[in-house]
């Protein structure tokens, strides 16, 4: 998935870094899909690192991303297919 892809995630399409299911919609601009750490993601999900739309970008964050969420694989496939 190219960096900068915008994901519009519905509640239930994502989980927090603690594995808790997302309960609200979330918009994310992707930085990377973390294939290397997929083993610790919830089943059927992949870690995505990215920025919130209101974030000014990497210079405004402590790391090159401001959040890491697990996203359902189907949502990632659909985002790639829509490009």
Short mmCIF file of C-alpha atoms in Angstrom, two decimals:
data_model
loop_
_atom_site.label_atom_id
_atom_site.label_comp_id
_atom_site.label_asym_id
_atom_site.label_seq_id
_atom_site.Cartn_x
_atom_site.Cartn_y
_atom_site.Cartn_z
CA UNK A 1 0.00 0.00 0.00
CA UNK A 2 1.52 3.33 -1.00
CA UNK A 3 2.37 5.81 1.73
CA UNK A 4 -0.22 8.57 1.88
CA UNK A 5 -3.17 6.28 1.12
CA UNK A 6 -6.17 7.58 2.99
CA UNK A 7 -8.15 4.97 4.88
CA UNK A 8 -11.69 5.72 6.04
CA UNK A 9 -12.24 3.15 8.76
CA UNK A 10 -15.63 2.38 10.23
CA UNK A 11 -16.05 1.27 13.83
CA UNK A 12 -15.12 -2.41 13.85
CA UNK A 13 -12.70 -2.09 10.90
CA UNK A 14 -9.78 -1.34 13.20
CA UNK A 15 -8.33 -2.09 16.62
CA UNK A 16 -6.06 -0.03 18.87
CA UNK A 17 -2.40 -0.72 19.55
CA UNK A 18 -3.68 -2.66 22.60
CA UNK A 19 -5.92 -4.82 20.42
CA UNK A 20 -9.14 -3.17 21.60
CA UNK A 21 -11.80 -2.96 18.86
CA UNK A 22 -12.34 0.51 17.41
CA UNK A 23 -15.72 1.95 18.41
CA UNK A 24 -15.70 5.14 16.32
CA UNK A 25 -14.90 5.97 12.68
CA UNK A 26 -11.25 6.83 12.05
CA UNK A 27 -9.43 8.52 9.15
CA UNK A 28 -5.77 7.58 8.67
CA UNK A 29 -3.14 8.69 6.13
CA UNK A 30 -0.86 5.68 5.87
CA UNK A 31 2.88 5.74 6.39
CA UNK A 32 3.43 1.98 6.23
CA UNK A 33 1.71 -1.36 6.55
CA UNK A 34 3.90 -3.26 9.01
CA UNK A 35 4.25 -6.71 7.47
CA UNK A 36 7.16 -7.64 9.76
CA UNK A 37 5.05 -7.32 12.91
CA UNK A 38 1.92 -8.96 11.50
CA UNK A 39 2.27 -11.89 13.89
CA UNK A 40 1.24 -9.79 16.88
CA UNK A 41 -1.77 -8.19 15.15
CA UNK A 42 -5.27 -9.50 15.92
CA UNK A 43 -6.37 -12.36 13.65
CA UNK A 44 -7.46 -11.14 10.21
CA UNK A 45 -5.79 -7.76 10.68
CA UNK A 46 -2.53 -6.02 9.76
CA UNK A 47 -0.76 -3.19 11.56
CA UNK A 48 -0.93 0.19 9.83
CA UNK A 49 1.20 3.14 10.86
CA UNK A 50 -0.06 6.54 9.87
CA UNK A 51 -1.21 10.04 10.68
CA UNK A 52 -4.57 11.53 11.51
CA UNK A 53 -5.85 14.02 8.89
CA UNK A 54 -5.31 16.95 11.26
CA UNK A 55 -1.70 15.95 11.96
CA UNK A 56 0.95 18.21 10.41
CA UNK A 57 3.05 15.16 9.47
CA UNK A 58 6.26 13.53 10.68
CA UNK A 59 7.82 16.78 11.87
CA UNK A 60 4.94 17.22 14.34
CA UNK A 61 5.18 13.68 15.77
CA UNK A 62 7.69 12.02 18.08
CA UNK A 63 8.06 9.20 15.49
CA UNK A 64 7.54 9.06 11.72
CA UNK A 65 3.86 8.25 12.49
CA UNK A 66 1.40 9.35 15.15
CA UNK A 67 -0.65 6.19 15.51
CA UNK A 68 -0.54 2.46 14.92
CA UNK A 69 -3.79 0.59 14.45
CA UNK A 70 -4.65 -2.92 13.32
CA UNK A 71 -6.89 -2.83 10.24
CA UNK A 72 -9.05 -5.60 8.81
CA UNK A 73 -7.39 -7.17 5.76
CA UNK A 74 -10.54 -6.72 3.65
CA UNK A 75 -10.41 -2.96 4.23
CA UNK A 76 -6.76 -2.85 3.12
CA UNK A 77 -7.50 -4.92 0.00
CA UNK A 78 -10.42 -2.62 -0.89
CA UNK A 79 -8.25 0.51 -0.42
CA UNK A 80 -5.57 -0.86 -2.75
CA UNK A 81 -8.13 -1.97 -5.35
CA UNK A 82 -9.74 1.51 -5.35
CA UNK A 83 -6.47 3.21 -6.39
#
